[in-house]
mmCIF file of C-alpha atoms and ligand atoms in Angstrom:
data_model
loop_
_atom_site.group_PDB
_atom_site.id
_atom_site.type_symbol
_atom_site.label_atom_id
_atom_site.label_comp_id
_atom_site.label_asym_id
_atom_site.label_seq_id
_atom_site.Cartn_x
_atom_site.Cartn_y
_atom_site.Cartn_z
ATOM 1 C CA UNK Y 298 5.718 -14.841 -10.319
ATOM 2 C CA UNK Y 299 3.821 -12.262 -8.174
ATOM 3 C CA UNK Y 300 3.528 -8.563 -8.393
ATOM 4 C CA UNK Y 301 3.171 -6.083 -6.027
ATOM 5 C CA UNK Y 302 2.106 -2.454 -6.697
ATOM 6 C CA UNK Y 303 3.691 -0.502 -3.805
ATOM 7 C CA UNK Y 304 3.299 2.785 -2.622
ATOM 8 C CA UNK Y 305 5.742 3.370 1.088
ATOM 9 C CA UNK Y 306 5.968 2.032 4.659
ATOM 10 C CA UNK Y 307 2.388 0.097 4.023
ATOM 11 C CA UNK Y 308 4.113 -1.464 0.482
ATOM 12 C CA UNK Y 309 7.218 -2.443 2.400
ATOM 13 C CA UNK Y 310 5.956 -4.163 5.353
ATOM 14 C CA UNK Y 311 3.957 -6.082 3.216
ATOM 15 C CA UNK Y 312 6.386 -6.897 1.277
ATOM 16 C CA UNK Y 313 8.862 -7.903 4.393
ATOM 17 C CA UNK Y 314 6.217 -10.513 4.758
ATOM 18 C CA UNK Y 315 5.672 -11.861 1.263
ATOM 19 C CA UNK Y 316 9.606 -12.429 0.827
ATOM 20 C CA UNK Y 317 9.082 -14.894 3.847
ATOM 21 C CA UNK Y 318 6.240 -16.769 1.710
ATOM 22 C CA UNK Y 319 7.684 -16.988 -1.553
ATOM 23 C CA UNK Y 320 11.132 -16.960 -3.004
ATOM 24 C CA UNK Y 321 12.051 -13.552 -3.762
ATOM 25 C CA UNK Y 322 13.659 -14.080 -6.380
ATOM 26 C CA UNK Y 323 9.545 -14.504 -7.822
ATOM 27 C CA UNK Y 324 8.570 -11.029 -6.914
ATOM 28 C CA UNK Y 325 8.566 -7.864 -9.260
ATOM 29 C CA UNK Y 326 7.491 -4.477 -6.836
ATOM 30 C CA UNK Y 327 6.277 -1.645 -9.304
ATOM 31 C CA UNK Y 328 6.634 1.407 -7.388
ATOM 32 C CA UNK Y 329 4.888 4.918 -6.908
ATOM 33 C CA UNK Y 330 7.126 7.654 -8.198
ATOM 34 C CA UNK Y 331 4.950 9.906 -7.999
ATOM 35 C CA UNK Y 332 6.252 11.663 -4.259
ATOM 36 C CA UNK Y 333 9.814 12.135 -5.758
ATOM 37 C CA UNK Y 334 11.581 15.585 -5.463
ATOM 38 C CA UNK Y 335 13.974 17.349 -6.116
ATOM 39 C CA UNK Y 336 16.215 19.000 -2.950
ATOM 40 C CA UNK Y 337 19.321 20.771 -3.094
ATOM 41 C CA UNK Y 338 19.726 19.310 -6.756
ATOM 42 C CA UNK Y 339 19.299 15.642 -5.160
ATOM 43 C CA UNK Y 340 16.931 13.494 -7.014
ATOM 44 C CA UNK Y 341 14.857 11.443 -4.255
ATOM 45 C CA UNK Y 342 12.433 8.910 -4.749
ATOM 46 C CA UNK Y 343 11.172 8.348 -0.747
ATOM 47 C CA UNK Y 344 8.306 4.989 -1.798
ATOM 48 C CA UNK Y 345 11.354 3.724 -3.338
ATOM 49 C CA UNK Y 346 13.947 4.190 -0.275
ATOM 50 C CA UNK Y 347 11.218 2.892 1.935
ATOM 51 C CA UNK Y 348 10.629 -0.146 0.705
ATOM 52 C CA UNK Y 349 14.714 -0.757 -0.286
ATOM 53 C CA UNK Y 350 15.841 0.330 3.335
ATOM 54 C CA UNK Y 351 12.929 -2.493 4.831
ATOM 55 C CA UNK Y 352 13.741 -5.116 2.136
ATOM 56 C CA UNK Y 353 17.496 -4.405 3.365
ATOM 57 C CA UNK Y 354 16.689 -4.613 7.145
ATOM 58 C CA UNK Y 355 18.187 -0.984 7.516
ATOM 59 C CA UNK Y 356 14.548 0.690 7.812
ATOM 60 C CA UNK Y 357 13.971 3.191 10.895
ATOM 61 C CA UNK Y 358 11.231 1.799 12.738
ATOM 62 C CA UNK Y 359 10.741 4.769 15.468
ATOM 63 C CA UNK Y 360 10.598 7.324 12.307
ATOM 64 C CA UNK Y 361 8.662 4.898 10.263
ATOM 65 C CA UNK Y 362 10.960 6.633 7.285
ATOM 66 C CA UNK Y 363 14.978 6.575 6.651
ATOM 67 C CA UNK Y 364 17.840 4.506 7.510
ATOM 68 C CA UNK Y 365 18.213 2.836 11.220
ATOM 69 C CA UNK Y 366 21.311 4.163 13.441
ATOM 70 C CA UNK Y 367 21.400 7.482 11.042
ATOM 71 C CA UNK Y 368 23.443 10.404 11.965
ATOM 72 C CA UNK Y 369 22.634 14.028 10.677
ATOM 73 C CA UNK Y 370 25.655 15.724 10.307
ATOM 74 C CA UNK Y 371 24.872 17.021 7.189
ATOM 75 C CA UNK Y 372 21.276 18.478 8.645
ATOM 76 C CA UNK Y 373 22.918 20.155 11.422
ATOM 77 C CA UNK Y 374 25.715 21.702 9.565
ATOM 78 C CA UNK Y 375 22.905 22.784 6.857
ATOM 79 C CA UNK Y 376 20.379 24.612 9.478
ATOM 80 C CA UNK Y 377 23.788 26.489 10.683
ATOM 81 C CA UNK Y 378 23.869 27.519 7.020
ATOM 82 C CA UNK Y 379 20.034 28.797 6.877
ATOM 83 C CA UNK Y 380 19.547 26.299 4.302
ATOM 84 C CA UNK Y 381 16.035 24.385 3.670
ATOM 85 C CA UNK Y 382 15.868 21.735 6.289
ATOM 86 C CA UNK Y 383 12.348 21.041 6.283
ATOM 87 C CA UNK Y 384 12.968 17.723 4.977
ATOM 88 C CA UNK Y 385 15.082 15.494 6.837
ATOM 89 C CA UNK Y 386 17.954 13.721 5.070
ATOM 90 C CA UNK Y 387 20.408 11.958 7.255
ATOM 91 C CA UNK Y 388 23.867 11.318 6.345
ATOM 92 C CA UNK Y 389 23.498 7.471 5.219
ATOM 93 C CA UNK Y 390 20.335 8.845 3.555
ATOM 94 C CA UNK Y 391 21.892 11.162 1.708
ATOM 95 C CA UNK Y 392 24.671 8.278 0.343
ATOM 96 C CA UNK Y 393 21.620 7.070 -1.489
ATOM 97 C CA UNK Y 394 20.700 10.040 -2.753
ATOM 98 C CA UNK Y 395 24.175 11.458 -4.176
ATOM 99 C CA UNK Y 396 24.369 8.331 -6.194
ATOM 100 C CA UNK Y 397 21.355 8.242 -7.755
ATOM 101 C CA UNK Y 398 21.933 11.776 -9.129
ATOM 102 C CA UNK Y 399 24.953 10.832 -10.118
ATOM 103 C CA UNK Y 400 24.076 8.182 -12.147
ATOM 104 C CA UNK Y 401 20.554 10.274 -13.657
ATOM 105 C CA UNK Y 402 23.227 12.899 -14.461
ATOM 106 C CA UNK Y 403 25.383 10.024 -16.625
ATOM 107 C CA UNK Y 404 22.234 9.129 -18.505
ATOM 108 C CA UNK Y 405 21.199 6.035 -16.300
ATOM 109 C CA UNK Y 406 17.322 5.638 -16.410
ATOM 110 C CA UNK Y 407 15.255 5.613 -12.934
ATOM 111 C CA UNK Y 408 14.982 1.990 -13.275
ATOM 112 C CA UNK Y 409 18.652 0.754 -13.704
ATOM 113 C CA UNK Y 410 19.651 3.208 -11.140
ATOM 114 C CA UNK Y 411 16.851 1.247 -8.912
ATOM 115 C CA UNK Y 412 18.187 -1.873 -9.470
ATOM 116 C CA UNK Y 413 22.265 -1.048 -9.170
ATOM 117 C CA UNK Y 414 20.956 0.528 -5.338
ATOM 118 C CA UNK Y 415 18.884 -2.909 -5.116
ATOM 119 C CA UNK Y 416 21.957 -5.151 -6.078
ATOM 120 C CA UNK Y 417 24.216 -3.509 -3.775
ATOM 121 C CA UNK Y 418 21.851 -3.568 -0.850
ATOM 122 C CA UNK Y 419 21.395 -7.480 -1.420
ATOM 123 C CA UNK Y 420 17.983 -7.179 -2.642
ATOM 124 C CA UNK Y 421 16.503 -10.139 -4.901
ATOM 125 C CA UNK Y 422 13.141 -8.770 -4.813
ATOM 126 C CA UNK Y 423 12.848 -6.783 -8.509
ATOM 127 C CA UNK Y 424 12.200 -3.237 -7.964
ATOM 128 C CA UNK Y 425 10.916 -1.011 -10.661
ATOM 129 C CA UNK Y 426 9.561 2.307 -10.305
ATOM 130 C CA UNK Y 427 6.394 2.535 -12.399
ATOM 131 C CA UNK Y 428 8.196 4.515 -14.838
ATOM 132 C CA UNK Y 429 11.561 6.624 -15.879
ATOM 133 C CA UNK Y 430 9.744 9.449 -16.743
ATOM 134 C CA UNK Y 431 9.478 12.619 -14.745
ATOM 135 C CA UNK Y 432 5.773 11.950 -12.941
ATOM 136 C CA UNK Y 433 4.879 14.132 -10.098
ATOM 137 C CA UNK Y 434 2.002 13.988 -7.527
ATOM 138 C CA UNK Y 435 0.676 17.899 -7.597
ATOM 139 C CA UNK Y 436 -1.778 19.045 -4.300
ATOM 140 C CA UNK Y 437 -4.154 21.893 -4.370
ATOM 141 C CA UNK Y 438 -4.573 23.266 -1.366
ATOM 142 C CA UNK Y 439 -8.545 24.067 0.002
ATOM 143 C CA UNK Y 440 -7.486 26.368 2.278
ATOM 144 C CA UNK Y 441 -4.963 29.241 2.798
ATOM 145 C CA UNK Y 442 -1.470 27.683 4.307
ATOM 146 C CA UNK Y 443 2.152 29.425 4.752
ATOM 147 C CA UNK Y 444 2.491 28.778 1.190
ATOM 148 C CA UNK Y 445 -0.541 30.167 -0.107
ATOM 149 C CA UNK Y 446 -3.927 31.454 -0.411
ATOM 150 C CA UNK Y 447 -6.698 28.582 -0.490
ATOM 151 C CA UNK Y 448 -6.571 26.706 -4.164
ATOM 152 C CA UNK Y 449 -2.886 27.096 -4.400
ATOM 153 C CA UNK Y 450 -1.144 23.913 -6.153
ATOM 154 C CA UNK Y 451 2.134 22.862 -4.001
ATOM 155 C CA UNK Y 452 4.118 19.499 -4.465
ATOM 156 C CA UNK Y 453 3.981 16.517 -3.057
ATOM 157 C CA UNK Y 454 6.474 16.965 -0.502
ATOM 158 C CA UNK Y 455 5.383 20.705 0.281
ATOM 159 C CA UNK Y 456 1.615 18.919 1.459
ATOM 160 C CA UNK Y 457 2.757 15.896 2.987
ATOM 161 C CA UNK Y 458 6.084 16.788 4.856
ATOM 162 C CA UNK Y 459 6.307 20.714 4.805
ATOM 163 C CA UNK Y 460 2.426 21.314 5.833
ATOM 164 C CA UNK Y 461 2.831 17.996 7.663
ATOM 165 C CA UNK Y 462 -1.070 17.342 5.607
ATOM 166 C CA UNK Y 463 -2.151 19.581 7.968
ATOM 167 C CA UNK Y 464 -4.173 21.150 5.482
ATOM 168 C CA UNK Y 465 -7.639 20.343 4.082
ATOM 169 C CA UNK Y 466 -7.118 19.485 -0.221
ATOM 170 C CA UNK Y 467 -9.200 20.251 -3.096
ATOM 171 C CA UNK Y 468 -7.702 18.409 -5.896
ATOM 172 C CA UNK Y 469 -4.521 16.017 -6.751
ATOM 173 C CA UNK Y 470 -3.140 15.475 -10.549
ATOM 174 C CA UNK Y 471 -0.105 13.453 -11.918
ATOM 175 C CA UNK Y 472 1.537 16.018 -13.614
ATOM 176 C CA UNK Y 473 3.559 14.142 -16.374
ATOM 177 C CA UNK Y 474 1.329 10.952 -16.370
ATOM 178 C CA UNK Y 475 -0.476 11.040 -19.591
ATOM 179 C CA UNK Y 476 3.026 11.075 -21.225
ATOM 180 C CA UNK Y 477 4.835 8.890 -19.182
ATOM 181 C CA UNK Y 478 6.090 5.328 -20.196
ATOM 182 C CA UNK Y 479 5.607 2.159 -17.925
ATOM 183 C CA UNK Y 480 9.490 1.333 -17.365
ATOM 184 C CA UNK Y 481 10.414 -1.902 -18.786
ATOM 185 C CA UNK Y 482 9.198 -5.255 -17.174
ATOM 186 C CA UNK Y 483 6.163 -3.301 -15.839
ATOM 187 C CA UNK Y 484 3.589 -4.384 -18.040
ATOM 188 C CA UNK Y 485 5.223 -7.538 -18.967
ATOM 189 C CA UNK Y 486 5.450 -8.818 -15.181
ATOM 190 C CA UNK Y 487 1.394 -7.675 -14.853
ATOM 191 C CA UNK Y 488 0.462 -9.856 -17.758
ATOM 192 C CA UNK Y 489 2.505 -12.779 -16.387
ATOM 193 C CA UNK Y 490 1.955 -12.527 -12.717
ATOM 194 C CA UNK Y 491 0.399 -15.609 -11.372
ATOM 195 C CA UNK Y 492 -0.519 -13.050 -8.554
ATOM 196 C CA UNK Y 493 -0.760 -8.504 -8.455
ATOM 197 C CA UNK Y 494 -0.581 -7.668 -4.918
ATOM 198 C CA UNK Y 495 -1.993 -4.127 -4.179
ATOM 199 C CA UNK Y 496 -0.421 -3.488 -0.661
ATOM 200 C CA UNK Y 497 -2.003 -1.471 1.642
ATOM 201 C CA UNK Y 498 -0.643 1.888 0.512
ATOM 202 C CA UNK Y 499 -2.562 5.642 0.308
ATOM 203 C CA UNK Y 500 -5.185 4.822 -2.576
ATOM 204 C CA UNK Y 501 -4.552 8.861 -3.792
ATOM 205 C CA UNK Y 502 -1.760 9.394 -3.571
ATOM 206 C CA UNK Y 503 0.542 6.239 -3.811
ATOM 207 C CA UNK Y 504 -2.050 4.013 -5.851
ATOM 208 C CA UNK Y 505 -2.954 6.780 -7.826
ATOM 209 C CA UNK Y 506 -0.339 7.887 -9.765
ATOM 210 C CA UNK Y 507 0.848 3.912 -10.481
ATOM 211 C CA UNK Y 508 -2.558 3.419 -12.263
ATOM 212 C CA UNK Y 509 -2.157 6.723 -13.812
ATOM 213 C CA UNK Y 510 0.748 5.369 -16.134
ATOM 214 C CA UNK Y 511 -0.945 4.786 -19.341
ATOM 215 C CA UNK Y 512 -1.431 0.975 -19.662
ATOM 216 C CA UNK Y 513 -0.929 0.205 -16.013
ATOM 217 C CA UNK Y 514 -4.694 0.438 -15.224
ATOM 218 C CA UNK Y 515 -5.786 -1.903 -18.795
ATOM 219 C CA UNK Y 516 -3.422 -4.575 -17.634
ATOM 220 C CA UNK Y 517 -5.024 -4.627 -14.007
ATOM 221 C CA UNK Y 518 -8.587 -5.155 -15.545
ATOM 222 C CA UNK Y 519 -7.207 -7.523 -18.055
ATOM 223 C CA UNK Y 520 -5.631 -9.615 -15.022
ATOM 224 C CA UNK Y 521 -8.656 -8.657 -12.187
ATOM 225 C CA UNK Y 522 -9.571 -12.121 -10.641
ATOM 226 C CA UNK Y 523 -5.378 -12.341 -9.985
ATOM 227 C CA UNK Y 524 -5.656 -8.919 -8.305
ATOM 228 C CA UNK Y 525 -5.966 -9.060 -4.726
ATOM 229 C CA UNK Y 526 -5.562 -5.961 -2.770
ATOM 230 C CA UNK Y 527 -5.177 -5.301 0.623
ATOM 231 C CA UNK Y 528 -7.513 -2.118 2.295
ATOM 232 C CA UNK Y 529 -5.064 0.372 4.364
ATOM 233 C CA UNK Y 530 -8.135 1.630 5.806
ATOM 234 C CA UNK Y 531 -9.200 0.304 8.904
ATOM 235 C CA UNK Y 532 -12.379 0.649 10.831
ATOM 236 C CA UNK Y 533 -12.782 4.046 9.354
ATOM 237 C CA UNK Y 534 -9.173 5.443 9.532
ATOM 238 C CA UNK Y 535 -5.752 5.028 8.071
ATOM 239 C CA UNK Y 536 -2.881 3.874 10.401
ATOM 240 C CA UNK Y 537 -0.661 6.682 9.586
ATOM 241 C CA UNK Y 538 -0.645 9.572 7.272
ATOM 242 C CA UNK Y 539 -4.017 11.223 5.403
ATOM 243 C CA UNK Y 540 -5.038 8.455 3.423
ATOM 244 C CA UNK Y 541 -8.788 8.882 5.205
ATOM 245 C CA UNK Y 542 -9.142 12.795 4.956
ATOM 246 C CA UNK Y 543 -7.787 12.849 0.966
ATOM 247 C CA UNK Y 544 -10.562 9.732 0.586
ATOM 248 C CA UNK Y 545 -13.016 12.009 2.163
ATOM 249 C CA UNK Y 546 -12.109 15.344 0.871
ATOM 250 C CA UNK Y 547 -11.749 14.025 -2.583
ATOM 251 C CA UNK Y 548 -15.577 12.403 -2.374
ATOM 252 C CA UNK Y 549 -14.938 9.366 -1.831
ATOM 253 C CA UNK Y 550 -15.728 7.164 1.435
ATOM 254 C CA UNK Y 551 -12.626 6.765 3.966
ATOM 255 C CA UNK Y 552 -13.706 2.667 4.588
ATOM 256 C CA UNK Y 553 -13.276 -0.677 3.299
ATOM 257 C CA UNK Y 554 -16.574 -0.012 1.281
ATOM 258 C CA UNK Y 555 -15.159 3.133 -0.497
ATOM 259 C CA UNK Y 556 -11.609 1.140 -1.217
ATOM 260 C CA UNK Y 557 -13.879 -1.670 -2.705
ATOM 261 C CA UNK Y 558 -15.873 1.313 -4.600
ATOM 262 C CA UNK Y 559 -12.749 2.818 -6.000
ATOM 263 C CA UNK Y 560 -10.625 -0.400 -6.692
ATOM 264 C CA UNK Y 561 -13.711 -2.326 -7.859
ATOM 265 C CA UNK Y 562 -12.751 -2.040 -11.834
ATOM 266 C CA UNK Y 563 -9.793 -3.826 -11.564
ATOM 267 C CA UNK Y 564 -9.332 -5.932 -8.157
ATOM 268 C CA UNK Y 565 -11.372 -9.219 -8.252
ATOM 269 C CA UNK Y 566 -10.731 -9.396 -4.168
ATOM 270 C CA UNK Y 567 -9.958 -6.760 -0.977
ATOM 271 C CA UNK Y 568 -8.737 -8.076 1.681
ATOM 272 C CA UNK Y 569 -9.947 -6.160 4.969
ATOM 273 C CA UNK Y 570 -9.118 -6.263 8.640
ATOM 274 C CA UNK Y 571 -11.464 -8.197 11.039
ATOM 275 C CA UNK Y 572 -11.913 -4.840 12.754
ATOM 276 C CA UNK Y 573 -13.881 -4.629 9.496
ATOM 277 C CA UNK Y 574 -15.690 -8.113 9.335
ATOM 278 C CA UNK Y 575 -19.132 -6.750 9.847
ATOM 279 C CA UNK Y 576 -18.688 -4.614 6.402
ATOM 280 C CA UNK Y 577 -17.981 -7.560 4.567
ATOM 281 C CA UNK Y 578 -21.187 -7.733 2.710
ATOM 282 C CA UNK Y 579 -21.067 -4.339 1.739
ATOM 283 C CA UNK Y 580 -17.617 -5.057 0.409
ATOM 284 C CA UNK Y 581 -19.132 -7.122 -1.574
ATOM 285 C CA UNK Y 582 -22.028 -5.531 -2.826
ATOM 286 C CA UNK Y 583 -19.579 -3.567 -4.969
ATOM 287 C CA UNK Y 584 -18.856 -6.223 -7.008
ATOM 288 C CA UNK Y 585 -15.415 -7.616 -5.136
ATOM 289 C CA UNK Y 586 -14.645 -10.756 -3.290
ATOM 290 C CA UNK Y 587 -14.080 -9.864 0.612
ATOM 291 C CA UNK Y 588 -11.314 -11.551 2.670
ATOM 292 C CA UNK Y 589 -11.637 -10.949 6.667
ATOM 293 C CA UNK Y 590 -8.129 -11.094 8.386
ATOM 294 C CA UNK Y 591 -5.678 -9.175 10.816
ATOM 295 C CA UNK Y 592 -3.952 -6.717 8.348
ATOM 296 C CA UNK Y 593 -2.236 -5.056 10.849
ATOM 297 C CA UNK Y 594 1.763 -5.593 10.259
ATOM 298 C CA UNK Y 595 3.222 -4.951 13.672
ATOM 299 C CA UNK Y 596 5.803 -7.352 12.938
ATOM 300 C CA UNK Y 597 7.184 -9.272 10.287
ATOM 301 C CA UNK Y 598 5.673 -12.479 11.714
ATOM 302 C CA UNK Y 599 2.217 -10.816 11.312
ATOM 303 C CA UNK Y 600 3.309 -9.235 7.813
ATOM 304 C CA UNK Y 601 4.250 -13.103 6.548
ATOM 305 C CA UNK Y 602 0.760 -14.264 8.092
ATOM 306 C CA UNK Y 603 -0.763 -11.865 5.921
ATOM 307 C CA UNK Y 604 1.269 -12.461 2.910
ATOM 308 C CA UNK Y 605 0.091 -15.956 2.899
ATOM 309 C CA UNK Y 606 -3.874 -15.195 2.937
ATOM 310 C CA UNK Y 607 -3.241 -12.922 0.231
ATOM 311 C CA UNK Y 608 -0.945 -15.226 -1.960
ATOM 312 C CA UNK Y 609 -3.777 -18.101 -1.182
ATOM 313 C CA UNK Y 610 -6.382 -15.593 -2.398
ATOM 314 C CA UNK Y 611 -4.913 -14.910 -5.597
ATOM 315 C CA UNK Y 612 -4.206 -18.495 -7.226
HETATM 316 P P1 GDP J 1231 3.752 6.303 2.566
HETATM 317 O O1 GDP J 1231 4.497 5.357 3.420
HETATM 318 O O2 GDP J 1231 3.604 7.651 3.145
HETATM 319 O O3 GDP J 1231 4.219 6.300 1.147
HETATM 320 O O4 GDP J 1231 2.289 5.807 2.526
HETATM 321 P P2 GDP J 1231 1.680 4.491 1.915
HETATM 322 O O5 GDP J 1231 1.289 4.721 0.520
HETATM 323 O O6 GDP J 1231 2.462 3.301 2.274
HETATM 324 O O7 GDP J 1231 0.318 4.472 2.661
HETATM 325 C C1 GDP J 1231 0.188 4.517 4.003
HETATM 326 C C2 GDP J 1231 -1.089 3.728 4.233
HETATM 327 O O8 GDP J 1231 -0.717 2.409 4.520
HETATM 328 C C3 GDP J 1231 -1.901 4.248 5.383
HETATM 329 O O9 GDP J 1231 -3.213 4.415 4.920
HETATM 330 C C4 GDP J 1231 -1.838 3.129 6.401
HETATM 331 O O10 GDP J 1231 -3.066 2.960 7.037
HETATM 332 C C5 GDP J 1231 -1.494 1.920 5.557
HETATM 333 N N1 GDP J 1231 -0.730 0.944 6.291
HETATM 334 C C6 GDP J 1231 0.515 1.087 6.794
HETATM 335 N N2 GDP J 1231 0.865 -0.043 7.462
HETATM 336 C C7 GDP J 1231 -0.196 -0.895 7.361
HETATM 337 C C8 GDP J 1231 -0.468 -2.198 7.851
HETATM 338 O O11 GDP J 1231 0.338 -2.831 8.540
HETATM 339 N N3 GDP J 1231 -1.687 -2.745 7.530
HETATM 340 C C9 GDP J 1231 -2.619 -2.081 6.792
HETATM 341 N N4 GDP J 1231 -3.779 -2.688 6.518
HETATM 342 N N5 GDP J 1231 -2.390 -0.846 6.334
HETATM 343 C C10 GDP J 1231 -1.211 -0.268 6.609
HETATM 344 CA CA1 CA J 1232 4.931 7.768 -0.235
#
């Protein structure tokens, strides 16, 4: 059995390649729920939509987020309204999103709600958000912004889709972490994984709050020669999103050296791209096993290449 602790589109592509190396029937993804929201009363979990649209072949891969061949109805009728339309749902979108609510309202934890959306999307891959309990990514803000004076806390979604992480940070807690429970199968599945997968997801803010579950982190460094993650840094830079200005802002190094530094405790091995080879000693100076390869995922061909130097680092 492997795991893999996902965070969004990073997660899911590499994930889209490990279901072509191993059956995926064999895989447990623990998710980041840390970016979920609430919008006009609809619960939304976007790391967990990511990597269910890819996993169901219905991802958007112009946006890079939502469901291919969406329509936005709902959006335009909204904006005639004057209500918030900052973030984008589309109309298939926003099926997903009415039945999870639905179903939170009845009782239904996170995590069976997960894996009803999972079922009927033909999904064998097990999906579990990291936990059922309310966690929540908060951002303080180093500098004034049209939602505040400089050290103003916003969520997740007001940062990262409303300020478009335009905006230099400060700080970034889990608000609801130290009480939250690892849903079930979480720390079961890390104890018994032949293989923990870290995909190549935002170390902050996607990472972050999955290790901030009480217990997650213990079982990583109990397990740490299985762990193999994958940097989503490359030569200096993230791909897509602020994953290198939150590394810097927050003090720590945006490269494969200040991945290693941070993920050190409990990964035995980083894997990072070739655009990276000549950092490999570095790497691992910081205690870690370094593994040069292309980690770009431009397709799922190059995903499943991937998948298999990371599965053959593991065992
Ligand atoms: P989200 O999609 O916004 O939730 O963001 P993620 O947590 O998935 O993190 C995005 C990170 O993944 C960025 O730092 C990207 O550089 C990285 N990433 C995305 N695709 C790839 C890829 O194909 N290879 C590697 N190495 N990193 C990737
Ligand atoms: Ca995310």
């Amino acid at each position: 059995m492997l795991v893999a602790l996902c965070g969004g589109v990073g997660a899911a592509r590499m994930l889209s390649g490990l279901v072509r190396v191993k059956a995926p029937e064999d895989i447990t993804a623990i998710v980041n729920v840390g970016d979920d929201t609430v919008l006009h009363g609809l619960h939304i979990s976007p790391d967990l939509d990511t990597v269910t649209y890819t996993l169901a072949g219905m991802d958007n891969r112009e946006t890079g987020w939502g469901v291919v061949g969406e329509s936005w109805t709902v959006m335009e009728e909204l904006a005639r309204l004057g209500g918030e339309d900052w973030f984008r749902l589309g109309d298939r979108d926003l099926a997903t999103h009415l039945f999870r609510t639905g179903r939170l309202r009845g009782g239904e934890p996170l995590s069976a709600v997960t894996a009803e959306l999972s079922r009927r999307r033909g999904i064998a891959v097990r999906l579990l958000p990291v936990t059922d309990d309310p966690l929540r990514t908060r951002v303080t803000l180093a500098e004034a912004s049209p939602l505040g004076p400089a050290g103003t806390e916003v969520g997740f979604q007001d940062y990262f889709v409303r300020l478009r992480h335009d905006v230099a940070v400060s700080g970034i807690r889990f608000e609801g972490a130290a009480a939250a429970r690892p849903s079930a199968g979480v720390l079961e599945s890390l104890e018994l994984a032949d293989a923990i997968v870290v995909c190549p997801s935002n170390p902050v803010v996607s990472i972050g709050p999955v290790l901030a579950v009480p217990g997650v982190r213990d079982a990583l460094v109990a397990r740490r020669e299985r762990v193999v993650a994958v940097s989503p840094i490359i030569a200096g830079a993230a791909l897509k999103g602020p994953a290198d200005r939150l590394l810097t802002e927050l003090g720590a190094e945006a490269s494969v050296v200040g991945v290693a530094r941070l993920y050190a405790p409990w990964a035995g091995t980083l894997v990072v791209d070739t655009a990276d080879a000549g950092r490999a000693g570095e790497v691992e100076a910081e205690g870690v096993r370094c593994i040069v390869a292309p980690t770009v995922m431009s397709s799922p061909e190059r995903a499943a290449d991937l998948a298999r130097v990371v599965v053959d680092a593991a065992v």
